[in-house]
Coordinates of C-alpha atoms and ligand atoms in Angstrom, one line a residue:
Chain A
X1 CA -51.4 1.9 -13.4
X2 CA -54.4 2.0 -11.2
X3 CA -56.8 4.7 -11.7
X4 CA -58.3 6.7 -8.5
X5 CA -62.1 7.7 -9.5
X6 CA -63.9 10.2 -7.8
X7 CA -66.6 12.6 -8.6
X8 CA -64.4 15.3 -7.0
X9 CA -61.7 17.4 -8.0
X10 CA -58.4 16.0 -5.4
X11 CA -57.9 18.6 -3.0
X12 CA -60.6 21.2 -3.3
X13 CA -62.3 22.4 -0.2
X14 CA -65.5 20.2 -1.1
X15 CA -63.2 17.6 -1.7
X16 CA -61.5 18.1 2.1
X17 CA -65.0 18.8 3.9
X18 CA -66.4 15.1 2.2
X19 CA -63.8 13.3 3.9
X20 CA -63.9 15.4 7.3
X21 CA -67.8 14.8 7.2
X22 CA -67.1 10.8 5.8
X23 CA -64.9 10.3 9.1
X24 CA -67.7 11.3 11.2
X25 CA -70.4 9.4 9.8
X26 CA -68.4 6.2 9.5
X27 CA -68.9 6.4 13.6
X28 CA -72.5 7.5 14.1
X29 CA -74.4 5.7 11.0
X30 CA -72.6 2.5 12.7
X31 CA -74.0 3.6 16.2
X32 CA -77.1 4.8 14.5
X33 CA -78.1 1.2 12.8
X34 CA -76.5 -0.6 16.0
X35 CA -78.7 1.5 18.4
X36 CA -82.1 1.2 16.2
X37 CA -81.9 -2.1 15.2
X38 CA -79.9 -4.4 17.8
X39 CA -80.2 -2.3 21.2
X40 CA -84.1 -1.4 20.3
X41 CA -85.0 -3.4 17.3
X42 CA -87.0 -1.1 15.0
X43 CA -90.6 -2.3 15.3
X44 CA -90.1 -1.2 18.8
X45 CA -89.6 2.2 18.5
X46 CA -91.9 4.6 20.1
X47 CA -91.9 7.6 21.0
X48 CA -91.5 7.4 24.7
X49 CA -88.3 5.5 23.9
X50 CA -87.0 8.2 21.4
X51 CA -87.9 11.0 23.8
X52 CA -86.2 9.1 26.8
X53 CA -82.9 8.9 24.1
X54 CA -83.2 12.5 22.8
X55 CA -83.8 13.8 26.7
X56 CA -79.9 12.7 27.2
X57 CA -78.1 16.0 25.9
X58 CA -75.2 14.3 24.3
X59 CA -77.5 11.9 22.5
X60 CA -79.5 15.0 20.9
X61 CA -76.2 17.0 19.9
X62 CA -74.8 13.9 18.3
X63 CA -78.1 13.2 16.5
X64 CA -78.4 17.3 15.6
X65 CA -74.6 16.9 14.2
X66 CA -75.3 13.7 12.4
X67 CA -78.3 15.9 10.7
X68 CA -76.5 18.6 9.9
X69 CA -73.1 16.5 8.2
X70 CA -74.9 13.6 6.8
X71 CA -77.6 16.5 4.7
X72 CA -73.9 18.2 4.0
X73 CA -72.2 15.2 3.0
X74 CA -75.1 13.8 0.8
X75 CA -76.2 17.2 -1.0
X76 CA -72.5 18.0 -1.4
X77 CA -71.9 14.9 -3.3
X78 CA -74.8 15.2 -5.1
X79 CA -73.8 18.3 -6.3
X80 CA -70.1 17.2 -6.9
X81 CA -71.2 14.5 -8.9
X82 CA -73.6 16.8 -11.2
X83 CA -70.7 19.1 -11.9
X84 CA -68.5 16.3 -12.5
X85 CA -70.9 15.2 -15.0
X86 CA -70.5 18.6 -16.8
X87 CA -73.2 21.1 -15.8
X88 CA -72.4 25.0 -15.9
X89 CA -73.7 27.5 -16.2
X90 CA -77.9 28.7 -15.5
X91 CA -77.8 24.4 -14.9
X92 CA -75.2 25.0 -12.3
X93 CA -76.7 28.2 -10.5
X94 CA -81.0 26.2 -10.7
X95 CA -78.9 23.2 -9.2
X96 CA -76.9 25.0 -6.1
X97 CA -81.0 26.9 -5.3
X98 CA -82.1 23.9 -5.4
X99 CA -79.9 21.9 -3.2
X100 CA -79.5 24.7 -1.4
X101 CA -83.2 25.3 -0.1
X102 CA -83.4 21.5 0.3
X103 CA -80.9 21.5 2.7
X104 CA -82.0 24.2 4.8
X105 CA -85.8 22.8 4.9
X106 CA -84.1 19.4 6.3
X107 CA -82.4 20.8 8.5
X108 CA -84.9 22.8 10.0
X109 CA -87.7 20.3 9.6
X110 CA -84.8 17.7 11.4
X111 CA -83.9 20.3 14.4
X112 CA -87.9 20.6 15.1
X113 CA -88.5 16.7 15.1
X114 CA -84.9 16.9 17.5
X115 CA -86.9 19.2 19.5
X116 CA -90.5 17.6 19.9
X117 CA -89.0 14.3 20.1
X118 CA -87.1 16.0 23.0
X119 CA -89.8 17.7 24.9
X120 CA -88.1 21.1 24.5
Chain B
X1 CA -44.2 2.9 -15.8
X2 CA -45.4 5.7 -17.9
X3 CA -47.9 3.5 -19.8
X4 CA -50.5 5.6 -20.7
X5 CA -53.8 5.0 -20.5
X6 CA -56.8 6.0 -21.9
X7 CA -59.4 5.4 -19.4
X8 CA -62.1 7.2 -21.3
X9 CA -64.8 8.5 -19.9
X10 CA -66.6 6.6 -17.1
X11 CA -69.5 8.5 -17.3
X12 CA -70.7 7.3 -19.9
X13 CA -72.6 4.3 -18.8
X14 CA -72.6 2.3 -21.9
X15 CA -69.1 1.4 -21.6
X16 CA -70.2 -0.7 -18.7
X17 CA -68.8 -4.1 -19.8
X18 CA -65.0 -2.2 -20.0
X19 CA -65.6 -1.3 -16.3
X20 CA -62.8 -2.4 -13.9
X21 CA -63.0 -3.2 -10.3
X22 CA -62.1 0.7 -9.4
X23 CA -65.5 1.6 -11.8
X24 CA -67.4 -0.3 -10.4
X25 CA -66.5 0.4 -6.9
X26 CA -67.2 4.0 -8.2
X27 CA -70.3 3.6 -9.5
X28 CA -71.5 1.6 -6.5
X29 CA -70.5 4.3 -4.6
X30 CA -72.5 7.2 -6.1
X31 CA -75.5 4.2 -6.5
X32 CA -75.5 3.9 -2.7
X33 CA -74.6 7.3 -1.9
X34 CA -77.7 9.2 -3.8
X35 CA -80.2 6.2 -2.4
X36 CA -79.2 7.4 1.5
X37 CA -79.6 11.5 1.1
X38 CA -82.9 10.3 -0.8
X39 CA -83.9 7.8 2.3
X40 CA -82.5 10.6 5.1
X41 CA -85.2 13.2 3.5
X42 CA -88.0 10.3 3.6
X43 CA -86.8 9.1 7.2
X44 CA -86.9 13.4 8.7
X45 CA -90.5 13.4 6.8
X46 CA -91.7 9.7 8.6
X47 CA -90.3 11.4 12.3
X48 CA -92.3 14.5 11.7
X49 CA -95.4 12.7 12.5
X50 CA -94.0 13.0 16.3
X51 CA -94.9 16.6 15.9
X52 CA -98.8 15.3 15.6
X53 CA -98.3 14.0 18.8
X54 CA -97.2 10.1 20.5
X55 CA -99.9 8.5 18.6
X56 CA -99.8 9.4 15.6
X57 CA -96.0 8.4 15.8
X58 CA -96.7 5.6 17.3
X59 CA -98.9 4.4 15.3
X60 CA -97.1 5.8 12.1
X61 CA -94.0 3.4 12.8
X62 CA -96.1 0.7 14.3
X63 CA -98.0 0.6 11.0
X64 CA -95.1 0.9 8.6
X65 CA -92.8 -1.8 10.9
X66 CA -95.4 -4.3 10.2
X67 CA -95.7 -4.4 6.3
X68 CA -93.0 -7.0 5.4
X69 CA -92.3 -5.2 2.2
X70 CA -90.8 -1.9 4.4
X71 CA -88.8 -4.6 6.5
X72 CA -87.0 -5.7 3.3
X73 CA -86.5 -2.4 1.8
X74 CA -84.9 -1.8 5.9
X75 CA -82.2 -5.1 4.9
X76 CA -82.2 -3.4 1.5
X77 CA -81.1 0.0 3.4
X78 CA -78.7 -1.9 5.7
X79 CA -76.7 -3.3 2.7
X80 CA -76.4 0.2 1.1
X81 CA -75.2 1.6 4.3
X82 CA -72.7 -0.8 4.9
X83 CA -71.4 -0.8 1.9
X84 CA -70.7 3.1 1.4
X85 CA -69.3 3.0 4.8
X86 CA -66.9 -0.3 4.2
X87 CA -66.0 2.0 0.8
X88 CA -66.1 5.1 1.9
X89 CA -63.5 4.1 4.5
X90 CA -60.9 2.2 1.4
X91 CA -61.4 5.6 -0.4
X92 CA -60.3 7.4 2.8
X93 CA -57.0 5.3 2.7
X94 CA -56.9 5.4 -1.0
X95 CA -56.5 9.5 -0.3
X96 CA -54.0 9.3 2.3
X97 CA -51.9 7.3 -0.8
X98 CA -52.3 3.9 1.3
X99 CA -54.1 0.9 -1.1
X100 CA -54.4 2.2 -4.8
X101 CA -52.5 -0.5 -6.4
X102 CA -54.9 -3.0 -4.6
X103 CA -57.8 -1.1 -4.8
X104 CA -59.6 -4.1 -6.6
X105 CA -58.6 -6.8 -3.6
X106 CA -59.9 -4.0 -0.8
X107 CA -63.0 -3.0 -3.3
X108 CA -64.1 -6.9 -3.5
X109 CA -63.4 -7.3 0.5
X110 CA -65.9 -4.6 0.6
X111 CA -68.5 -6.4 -1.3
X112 CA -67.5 -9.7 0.5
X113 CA -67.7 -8.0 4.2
X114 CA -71.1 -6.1 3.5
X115 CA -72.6 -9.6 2.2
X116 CA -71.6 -11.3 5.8
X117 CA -72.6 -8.0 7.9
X118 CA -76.0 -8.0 6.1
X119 CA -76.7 -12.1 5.9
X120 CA -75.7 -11.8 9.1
X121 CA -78.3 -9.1 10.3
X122 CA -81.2 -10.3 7.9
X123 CA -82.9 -12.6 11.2
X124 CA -82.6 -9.0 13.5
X125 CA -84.2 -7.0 10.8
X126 CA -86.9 -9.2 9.6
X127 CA -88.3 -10.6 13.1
X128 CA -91.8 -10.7 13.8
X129 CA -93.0 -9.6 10.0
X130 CA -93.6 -12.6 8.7
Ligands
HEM201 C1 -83.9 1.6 9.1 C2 -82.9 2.1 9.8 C3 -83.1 3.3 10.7 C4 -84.0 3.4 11.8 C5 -85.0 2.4 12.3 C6 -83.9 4.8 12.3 C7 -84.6 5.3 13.3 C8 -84.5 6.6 13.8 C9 -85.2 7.1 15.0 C10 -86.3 6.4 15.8 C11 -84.8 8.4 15.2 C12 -85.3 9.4 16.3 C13 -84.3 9.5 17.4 C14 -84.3 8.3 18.4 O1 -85.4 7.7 18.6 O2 -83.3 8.0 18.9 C15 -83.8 8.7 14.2 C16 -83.1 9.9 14.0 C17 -82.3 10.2 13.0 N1 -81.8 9.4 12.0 FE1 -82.4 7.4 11.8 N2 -83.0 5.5 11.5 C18 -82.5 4.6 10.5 C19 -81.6 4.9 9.6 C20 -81.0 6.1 9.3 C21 -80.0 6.4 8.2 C22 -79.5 5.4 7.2 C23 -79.7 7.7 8.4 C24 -78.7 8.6 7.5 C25 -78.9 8.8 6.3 C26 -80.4 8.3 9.6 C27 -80.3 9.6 10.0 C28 -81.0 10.1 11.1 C29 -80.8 11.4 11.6 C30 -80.0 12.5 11.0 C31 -81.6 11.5 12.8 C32 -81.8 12.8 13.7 C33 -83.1 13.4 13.3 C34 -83.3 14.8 13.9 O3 -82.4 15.4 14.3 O4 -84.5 15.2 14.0 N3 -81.2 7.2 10.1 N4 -83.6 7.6 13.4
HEM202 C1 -71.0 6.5 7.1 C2 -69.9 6.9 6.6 C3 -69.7 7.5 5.2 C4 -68.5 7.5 4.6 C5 -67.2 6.9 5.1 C6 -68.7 8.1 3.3 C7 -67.6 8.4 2.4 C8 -67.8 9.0 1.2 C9 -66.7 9.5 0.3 C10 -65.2 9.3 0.6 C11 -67.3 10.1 -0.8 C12 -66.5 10.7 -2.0 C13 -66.5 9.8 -3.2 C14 -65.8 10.4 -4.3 O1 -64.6 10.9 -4.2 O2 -66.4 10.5 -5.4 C15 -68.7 10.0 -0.6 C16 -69.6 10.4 -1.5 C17 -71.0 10.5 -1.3 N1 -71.7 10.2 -0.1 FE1 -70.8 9.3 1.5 N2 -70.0 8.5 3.2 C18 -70.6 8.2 4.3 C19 -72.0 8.4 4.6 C20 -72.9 9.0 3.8 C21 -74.3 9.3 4.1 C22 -75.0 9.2 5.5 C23 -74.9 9.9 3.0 C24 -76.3 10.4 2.7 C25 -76.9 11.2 3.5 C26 -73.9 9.9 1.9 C27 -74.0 10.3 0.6 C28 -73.0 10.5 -0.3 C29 -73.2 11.0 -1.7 C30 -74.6 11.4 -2.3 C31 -71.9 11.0 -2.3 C32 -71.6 11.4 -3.7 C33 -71.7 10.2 -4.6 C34 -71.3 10.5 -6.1 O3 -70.2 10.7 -6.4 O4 -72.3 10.6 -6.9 N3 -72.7 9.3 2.4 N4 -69.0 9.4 0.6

């Protein structure tokens, strides 16, 4: 019999959000790498190139949304996989703090770069 | 059919040379995984410079582009990506019940397909560094 392995428990709401967040990704890391690297290769990035990208409203929603799941989907697996490795407990809470406040600072941190890069 | 079997615990590490395909497609997985939340945090902190001002971007990115160490580690990034994405997408068919009993052909397809996607990438990312 073939095992499935996963660091998270089948059908829990983490479990549904990874994949929702996983479908989404799949899209905009491909357009991501294709944009940065084939369109404008990297070593000519600039930042009147960015801010002529991030001026384009649906360029800067799609980059604030691929923010806001990619730091989701990464910190929630990260988390997934620590509790599937056994933590509880005071481990458990000092983890979810953690995680937690290093979300929020990317986040914000991302939607102020979003917004200088912008011009707003 | 209902052959039991113990798979153990594949956390622990040190079983490595029992591993099968599904392991390691696992454990590649969470390898990959952790490196791009760890490299998203690194790339928001290398953008902040824009708040400094165009120079100091400019000449952040500029500066970093041209080391040929940071355009490897960029090829190194590229097959990391690729890979959790070519997996990530098997694992989202292995969920909907579609590919399980195959999940070692799909897993090594994976492996094969981010080889060619990154070989064949390697002359974009490196141009000009060396
Ligand atoms: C080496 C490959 C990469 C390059 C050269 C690159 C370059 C850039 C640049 C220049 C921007 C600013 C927006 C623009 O100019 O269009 C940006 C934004 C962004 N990148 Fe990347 N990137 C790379 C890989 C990645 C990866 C692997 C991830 C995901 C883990 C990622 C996530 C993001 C996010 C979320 C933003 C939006 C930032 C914000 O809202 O402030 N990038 N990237
Ligand atoms: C681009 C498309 C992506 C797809 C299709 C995808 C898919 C997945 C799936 C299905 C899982 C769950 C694995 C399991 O059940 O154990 C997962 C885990 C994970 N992903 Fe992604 N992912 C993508 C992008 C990303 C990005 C951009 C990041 C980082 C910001 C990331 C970080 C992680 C981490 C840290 C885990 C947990 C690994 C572990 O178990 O230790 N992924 N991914």
């Amino acid at each position: 019999m073939a095992q499935r392995y996963s660091s998270f428990s089948s059908g829990s709401t983490a479990w549904l959000l990874q994949r929702i967040t996983a479908a989404f990704l799949v899209v905009v890391l491909a357009f991501h790498f294709f944009n940065l690297h084939f369109v404008t290769h990297a070593y000519e990035i600039e930042f009147a190139g960015a801010q002529a990208r991030m001026q384009n409203v649906g360029y800067y929603v799609t980059m604030v949304l691929f923010l806001l799941t990619a730091t989701f989907h990464g910190v929630n697996g990260v988390y997934n996989a620590l509790v599937n490795q056994g933590i509880d407990g005071v481990q458990k809470r000092v983890v979810q703090v953690v995680l937690g406040v290093a979300s929020l600072l990317l986040v914000v941190q991302g939607i102020r770069v979003a917004n200088t890069l912008a011009g707003f | 059919m209902s052959q039991s079997y113990d798979r153990g615990l594949i956390e622990d590490f040190g079983r490595w040379r029992e591993f099968t395909a599904g392991m390691w497609a696992w454990v590649f997985h969470k390898f990959t995984g952790w490196v791009l939340i760890g490299y998203l945090f690194t790339h928001i902190a290398v953008l902040s410079t824009s708040m400094q001002g165009a120079e100091t971007f400019n000449s952040t990115i500029q500066g970093l582009e041209s080391l040929a160490l940071v355009r490897l580690l960029e090829v190194g990034l590229l097959a990391v990506a690729v890979f959790h994405i070519l997996n990530g997408i098997r694992l989202l068919f292995v969920d909907l019940g579609v590919g399980l009993e195959s999940q070692d052909k799909s897993f090594y397809a994976s492996l094969v397909l981010t080889g060619v996607i990154v070989v064949a990438s390697v002359p974009t990312f490196v141009s000009g560094a060396f």
